[in-house]
GROMACS .gro file of C-alpha atoms in nm:
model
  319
    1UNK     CA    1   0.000   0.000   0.000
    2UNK     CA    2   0.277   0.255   0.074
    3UNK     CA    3   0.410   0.200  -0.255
    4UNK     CA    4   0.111   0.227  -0.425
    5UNK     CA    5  -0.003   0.540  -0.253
    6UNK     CA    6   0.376   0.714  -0.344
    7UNK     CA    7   0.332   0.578  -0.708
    8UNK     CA    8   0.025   0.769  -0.715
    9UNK     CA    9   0.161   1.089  -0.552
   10UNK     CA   10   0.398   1.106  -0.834
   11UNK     CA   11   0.166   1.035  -1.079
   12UNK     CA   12  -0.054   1.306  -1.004
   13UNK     CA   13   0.245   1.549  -0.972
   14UNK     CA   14   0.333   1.447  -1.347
   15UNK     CA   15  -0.028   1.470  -1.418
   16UNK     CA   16  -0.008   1.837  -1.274
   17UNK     CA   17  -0.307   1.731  -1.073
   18UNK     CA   18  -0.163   1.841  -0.728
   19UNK     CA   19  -0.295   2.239  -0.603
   20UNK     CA   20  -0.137   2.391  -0.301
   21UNK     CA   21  -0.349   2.512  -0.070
   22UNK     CA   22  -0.387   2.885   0.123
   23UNK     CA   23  -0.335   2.893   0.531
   24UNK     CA   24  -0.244   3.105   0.754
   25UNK     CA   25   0.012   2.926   1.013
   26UNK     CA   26   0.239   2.996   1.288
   27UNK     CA   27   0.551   2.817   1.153
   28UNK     CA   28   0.705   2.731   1.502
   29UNK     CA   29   0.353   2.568   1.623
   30UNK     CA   30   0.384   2.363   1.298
   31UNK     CA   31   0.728   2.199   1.354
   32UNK     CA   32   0.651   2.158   1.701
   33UNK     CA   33   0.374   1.975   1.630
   34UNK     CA   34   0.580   1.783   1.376
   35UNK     CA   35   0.852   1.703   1.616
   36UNK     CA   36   0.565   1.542   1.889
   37UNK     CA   37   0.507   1.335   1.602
   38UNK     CA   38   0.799   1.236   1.552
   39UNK     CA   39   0.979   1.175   1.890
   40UNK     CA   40   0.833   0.803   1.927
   41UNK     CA   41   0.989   0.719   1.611
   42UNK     CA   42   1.312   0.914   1.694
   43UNK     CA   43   1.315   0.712   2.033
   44UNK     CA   44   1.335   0.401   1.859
   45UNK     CA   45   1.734   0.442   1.763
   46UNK     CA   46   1.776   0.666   2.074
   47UNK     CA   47   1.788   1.006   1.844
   48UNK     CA   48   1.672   1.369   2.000
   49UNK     CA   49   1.486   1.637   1.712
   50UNK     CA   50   1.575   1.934   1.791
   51UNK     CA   51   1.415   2.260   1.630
   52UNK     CA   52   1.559   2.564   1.584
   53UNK     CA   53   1.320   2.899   1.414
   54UNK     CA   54   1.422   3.253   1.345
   55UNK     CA   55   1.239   3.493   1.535
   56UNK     CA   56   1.267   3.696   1.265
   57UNK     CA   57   1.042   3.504   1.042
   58UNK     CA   58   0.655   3.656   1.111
   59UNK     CA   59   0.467   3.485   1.356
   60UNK     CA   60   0.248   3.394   1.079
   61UNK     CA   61   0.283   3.326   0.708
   62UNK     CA   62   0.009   3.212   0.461
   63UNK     CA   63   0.087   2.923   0.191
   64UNK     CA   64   0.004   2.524   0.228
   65UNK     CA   65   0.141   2.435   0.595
   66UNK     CA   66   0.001   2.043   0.521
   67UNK     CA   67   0.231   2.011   0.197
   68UNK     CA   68   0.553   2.211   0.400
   69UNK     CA   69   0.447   1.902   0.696
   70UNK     CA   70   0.515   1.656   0.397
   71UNK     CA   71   0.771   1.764   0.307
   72UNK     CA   72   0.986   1.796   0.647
   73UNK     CA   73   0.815   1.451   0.828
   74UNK     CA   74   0.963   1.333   0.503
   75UNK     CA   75   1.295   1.456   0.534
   76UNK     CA   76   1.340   1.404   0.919
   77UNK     CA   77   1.166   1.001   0.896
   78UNK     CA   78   1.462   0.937   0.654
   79UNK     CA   79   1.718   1.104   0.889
   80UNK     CA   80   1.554   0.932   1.177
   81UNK     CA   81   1.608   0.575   1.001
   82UNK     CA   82   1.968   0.618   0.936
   83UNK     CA   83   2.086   0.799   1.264
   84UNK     CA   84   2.124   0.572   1.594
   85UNK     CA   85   2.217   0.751   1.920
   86UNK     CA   86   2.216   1.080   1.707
   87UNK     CA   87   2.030   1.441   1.688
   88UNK     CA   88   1.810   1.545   1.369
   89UNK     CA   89   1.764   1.900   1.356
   90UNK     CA   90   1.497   2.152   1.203
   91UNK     CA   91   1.602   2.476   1.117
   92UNK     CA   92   1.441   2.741   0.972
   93UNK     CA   93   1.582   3.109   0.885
   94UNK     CA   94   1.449   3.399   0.735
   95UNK     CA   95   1.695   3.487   0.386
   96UNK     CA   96   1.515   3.765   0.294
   97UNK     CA   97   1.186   3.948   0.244
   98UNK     CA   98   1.079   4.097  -0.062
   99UNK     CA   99   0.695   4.288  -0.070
  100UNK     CA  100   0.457   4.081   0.131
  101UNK     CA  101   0.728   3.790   0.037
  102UNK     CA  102   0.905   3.597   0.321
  103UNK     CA  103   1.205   3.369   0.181
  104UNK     CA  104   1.283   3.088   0.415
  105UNK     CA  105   1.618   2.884   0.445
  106UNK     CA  106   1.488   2.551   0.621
  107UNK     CA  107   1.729   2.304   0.725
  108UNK     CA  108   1.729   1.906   0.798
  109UNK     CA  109   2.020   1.744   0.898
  110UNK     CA  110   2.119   1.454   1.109
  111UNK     CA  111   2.463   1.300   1.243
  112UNK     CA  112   2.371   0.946   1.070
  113UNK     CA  113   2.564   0.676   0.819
  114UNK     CA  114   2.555   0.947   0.525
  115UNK     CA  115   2.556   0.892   0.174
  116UNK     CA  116   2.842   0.817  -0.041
  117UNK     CA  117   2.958   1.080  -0.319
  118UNK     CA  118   2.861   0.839  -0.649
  119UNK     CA  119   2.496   0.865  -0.489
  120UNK     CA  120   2.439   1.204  -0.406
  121UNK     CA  121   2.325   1.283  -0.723
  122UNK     CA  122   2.055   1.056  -0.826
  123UNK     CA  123   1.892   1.063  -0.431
  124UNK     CA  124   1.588   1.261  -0.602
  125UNK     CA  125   1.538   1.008  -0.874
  126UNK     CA  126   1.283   0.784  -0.881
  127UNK     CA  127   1.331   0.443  -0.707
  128UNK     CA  128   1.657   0.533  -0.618
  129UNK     CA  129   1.746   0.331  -0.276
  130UNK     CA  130   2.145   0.387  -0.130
  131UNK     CA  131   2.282   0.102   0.047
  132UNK     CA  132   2.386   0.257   0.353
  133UNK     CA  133   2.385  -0.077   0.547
  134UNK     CA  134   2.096  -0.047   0.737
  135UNK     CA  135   1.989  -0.402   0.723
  136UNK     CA  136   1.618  -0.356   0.874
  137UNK     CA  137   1.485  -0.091   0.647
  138UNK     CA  138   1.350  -0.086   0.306
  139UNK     CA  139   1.145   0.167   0.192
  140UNK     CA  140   0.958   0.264  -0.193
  141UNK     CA  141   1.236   0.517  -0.291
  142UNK     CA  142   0.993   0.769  -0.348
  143UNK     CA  143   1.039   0.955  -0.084
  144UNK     CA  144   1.279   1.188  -0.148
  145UNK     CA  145   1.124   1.241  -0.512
  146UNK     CA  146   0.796   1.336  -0.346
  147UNK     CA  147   1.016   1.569  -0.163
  148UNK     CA  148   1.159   1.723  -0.471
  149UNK     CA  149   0.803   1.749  -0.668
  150UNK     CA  150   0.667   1.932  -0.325
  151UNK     CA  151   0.895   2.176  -0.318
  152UNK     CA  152   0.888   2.257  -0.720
  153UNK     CA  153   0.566   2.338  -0.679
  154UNK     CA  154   0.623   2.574  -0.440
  155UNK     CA  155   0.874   2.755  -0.684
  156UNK     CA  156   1.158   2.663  -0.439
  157UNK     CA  157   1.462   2.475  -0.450
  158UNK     CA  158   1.651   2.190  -0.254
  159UNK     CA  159   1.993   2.029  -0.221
  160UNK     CA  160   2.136   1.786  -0.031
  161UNK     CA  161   2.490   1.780   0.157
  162UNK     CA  162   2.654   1.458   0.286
  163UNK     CA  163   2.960   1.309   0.398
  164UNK     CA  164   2.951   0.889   0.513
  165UNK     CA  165   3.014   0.881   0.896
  166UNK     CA  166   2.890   1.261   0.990
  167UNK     CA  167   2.554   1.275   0.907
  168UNK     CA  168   2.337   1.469   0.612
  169UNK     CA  169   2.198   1.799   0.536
  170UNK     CA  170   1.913   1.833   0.315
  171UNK     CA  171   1.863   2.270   0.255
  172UNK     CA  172   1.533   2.390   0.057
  173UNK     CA  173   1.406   2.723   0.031
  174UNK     CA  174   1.017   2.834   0.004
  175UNK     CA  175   0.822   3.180  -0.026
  176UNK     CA  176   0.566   3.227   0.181
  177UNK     CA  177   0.333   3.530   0.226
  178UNK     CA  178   0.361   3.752   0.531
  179UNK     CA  179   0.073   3.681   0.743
  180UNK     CA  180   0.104   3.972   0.975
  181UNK     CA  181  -0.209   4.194   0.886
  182UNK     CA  182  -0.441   3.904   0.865
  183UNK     CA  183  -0.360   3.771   1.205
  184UNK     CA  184  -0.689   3.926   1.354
  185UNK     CA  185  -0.911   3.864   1.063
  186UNK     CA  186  -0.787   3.480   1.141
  187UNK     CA  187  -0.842   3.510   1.491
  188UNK     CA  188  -1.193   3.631   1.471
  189UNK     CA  189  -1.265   3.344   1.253
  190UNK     CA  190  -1.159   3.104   1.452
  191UNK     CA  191  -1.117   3.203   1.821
  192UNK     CA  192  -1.492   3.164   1.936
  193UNK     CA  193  -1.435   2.794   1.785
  194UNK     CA  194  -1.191   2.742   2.000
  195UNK     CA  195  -1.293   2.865   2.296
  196UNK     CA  196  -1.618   2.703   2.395
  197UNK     CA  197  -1.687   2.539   2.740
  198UNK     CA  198  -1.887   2.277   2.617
  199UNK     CA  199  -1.649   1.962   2.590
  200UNK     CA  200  -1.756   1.679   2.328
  201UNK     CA  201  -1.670   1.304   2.289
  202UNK     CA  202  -1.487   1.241   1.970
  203UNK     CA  203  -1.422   0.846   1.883
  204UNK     CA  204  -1.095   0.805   1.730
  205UNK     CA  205  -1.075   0.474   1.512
  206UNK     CA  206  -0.732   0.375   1.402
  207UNK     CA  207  -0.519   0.103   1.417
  208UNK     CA  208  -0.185   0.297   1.418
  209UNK     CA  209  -0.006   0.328   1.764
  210UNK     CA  210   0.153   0.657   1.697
  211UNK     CA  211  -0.165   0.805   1.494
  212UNK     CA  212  -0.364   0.715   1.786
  213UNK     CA  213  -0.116   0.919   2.088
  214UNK     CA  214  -0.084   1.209   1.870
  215UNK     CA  215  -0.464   1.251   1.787
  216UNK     CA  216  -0.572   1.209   2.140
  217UNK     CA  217  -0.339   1.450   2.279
  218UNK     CA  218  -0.380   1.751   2.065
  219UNK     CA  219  -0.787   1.692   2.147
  220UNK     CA  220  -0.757   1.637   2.468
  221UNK     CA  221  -0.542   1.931   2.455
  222UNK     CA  222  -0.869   2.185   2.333
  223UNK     CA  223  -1.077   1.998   2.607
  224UNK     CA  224  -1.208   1.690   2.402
  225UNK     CA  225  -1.263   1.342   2.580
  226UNK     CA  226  -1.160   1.064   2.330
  227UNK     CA  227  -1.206   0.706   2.259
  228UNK     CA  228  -0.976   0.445   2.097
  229UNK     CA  229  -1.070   0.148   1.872
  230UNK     CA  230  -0.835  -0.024   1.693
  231UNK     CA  231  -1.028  -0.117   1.401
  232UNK     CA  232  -1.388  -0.099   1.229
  233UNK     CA  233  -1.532  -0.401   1.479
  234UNK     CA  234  -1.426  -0.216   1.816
  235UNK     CA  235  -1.603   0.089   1.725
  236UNK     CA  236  -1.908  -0.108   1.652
  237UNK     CA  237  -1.915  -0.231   1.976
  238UNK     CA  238  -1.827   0.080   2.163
  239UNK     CA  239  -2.122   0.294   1.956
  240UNK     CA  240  -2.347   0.103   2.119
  241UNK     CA  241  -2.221   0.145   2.485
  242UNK     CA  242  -2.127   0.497   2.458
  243UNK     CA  243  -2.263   0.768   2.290
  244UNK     CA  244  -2.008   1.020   2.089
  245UNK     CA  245  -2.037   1.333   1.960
  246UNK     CA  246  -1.831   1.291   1.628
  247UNK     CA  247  -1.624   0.987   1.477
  248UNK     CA  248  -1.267   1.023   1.367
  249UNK     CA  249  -1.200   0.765   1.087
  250UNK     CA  250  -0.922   0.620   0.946
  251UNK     CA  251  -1.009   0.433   0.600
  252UNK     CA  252  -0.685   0.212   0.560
  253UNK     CA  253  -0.721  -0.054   0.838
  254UNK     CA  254  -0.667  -0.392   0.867
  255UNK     CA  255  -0.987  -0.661   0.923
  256UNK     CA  256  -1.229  -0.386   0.800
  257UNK     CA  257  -1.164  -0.056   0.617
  258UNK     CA  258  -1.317   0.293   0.699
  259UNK     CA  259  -1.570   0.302   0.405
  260UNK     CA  260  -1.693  -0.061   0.549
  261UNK     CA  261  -1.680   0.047   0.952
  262UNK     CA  262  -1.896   0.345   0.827
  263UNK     CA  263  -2.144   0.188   0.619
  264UNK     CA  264  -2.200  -0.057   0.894
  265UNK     CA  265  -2.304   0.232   1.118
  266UNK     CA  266  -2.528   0.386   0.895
  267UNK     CA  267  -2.709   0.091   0.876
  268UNK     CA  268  -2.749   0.057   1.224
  269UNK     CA  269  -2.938   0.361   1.213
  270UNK     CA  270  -2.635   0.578   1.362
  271UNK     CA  271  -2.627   0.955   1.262
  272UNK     CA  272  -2.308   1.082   1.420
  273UNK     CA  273  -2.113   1.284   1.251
  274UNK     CA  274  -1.824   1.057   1.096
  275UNK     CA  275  -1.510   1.227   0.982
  276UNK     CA  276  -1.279   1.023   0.763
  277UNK     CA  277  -0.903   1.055   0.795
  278UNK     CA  278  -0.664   0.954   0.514
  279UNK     CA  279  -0.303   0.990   0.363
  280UNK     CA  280  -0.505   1.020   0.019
  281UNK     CA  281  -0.600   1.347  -0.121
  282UNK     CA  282  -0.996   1.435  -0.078
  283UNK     CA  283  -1.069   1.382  -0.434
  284UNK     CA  284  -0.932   1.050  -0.465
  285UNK     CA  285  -1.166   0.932  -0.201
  286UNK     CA  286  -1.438   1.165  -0.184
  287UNK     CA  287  -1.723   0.942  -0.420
  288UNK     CA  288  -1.680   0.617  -0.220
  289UNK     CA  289  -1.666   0.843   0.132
  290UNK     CA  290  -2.018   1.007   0.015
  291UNK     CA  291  -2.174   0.685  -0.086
  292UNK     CA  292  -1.994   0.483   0.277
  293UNK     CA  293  -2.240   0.792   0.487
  294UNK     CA  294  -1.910   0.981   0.576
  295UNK     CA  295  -1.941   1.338   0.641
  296UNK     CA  296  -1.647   1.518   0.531
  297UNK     CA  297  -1.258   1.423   0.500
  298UNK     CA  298  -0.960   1.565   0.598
  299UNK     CA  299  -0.612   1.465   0.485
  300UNK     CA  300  -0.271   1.363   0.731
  301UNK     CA  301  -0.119   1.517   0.823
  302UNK     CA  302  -0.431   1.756   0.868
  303UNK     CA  303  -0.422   2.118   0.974
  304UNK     CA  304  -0.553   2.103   1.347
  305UNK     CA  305  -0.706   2.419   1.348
  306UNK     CA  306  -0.872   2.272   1.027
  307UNK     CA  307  -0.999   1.934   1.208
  308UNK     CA  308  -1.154   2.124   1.525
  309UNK     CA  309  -1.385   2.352   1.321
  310UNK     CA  310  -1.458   2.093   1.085
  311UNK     CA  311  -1.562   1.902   1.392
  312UNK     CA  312  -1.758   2.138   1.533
  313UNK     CA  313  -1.973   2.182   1.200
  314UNK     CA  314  -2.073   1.937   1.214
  315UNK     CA  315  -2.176   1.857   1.542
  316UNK     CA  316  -2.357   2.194   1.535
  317UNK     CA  317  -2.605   2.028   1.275
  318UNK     CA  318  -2.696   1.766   1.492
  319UNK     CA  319  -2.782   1.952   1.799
   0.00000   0.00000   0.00000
């Protein structure tokens, strides 16, 4: 599945079928958030992330925060697999600003295994692997292409700096929009959204570990209660001892998928809101979501701001 789902990411990048998005963002939130992601994985090999922003970029810019999130958990999962007792850091650092146009210098790099010279050069080809003896991991080779396509279609640029027994530095550079005089248009948009008393039951259903920590905490942290079933037949059972407020719903999981888990509820005469969650883009999956009963979809790794209102929506309509 993972290589089918990159195959198809590159596809639609060839296809020109891939659209960034507009958001406004607080940069620093962002690659925290990424690195509390992250630090499970990074604990695996005994690595630290560290991040490191200029606080001369604006405390908010406007441009596609999910695709910039692709683009660094990308980067820092492949530093993470080759680095063992090591550091991966983030950096980002304002170049230069030009109109409303903040250039920004961001920074990967890791003290792992390396990559050899005759290699360095083809790392954003397709299907391009380097042996850098790590017995226990093989990934699609994609990666770092997806990387590359990403960041073209931001109009920016990337390189990549190694030396076998140091570590690796991948550099890319992005414009993004200052954000600074639409901060309080944002916030009036949003804060009321975020600020009500009333707390609501949200059942997450996912079978991934990791997915299932970092969901939970950042509801729990905006005063949501939560629920954990690790596939389609746990939620089943817990819908009918405990009433929810709104499903979370991840479609690819083992026993029984999303669009199954949600049809099933339907026809038990359920009308809670159900949310799906996927690594696909919405339009891939948005016919068979409709005719499963799911309410809306939001792609990983989603904006959260994003997921709460969309939540709330549609709660609102049921009450």
């Amino acid at each position: 599945m993972s290589l089918v789902n990159d195959i198809l990411k590159v596809y639609k990048f060839e296809e020109n079928k891939v659209e960034l998005e507009i958001n406004l963002f607080n940069l620093e939130d962002k690659l925290e958030t990424i690195k509390n992601t992250m630090d499970n994985i990074a604990l695996k090999y005994n690595n630290d992330i560290h991040i490191k922003v200029d606080k001369n970029i604006p405390e908010y810019i406007i441009g596609d925060s999910i695709r910039l999130s692709q683009i660094i958990i990308n980067l820092v999962s492949n530093s993470l697999k080759f680095t063992h007792n090591g550091k991966v850091t983030i950096e980002a650092k304002l170049e230069r600003m030009e109109n409303a146009l903040c250039y920004i210098k961001f920074k990967v790099k890791d003290t792992g295994s390396g990559i050899p010279k005759e290699y360095q050069s083809k790392v954003f080809e397709k299907f391009v692997q380097i042996d850098r003896k790590e017995d226990d991991y093989q990934g699609t080779g994609l990666g770092l292409t997806i990387v590359k396509k990403l960041i073209d279609l931001f109009k920016g640029d990337i390189k990549l700096e190694s030396e076998v027994g140091v570590g690796t530095t991948v550099t890319f550079n992005i414009p993004f929009e200052s954000g600074e005089n639409k901060v309080t248009e944002f916030v009036n948009n949003i804060e009321v959204d975020l600020s009500e008393a009333k707390t609501y039951k949200i059942l997450i259903v996912e079978d991934n570990k990791i997915n299932q920590i970092v969901t939970r905490k950042l509801l729990e942290n905006h005063k949501f209660t939560c629920e954990i079933a690790d596939d389609g037949f746990v939620a089943l059972e817990l819908l009918e001892k405990h009433t929810f407020d709104a499903i979370l719903m991840d479609i690819n999981m083992p026993k029984i998928n999303g669009f199954e888990t949600t049809k099933r509820i339907r026809e038990k005469g359920y009308t809670i809101p159900v949310i799906a969650v996927t690594a696909f883009e919405k339009e891939e999956v948005e016919a068979r979501a409709k005719v499963a009963g799911m309410d809306d979809i939001i792609a990983k790794p989603f904006d959260v701001r994003k997921l709460f209102q969309m939540i709330r929506s549609h709660i609102s309509t049921q009450e």
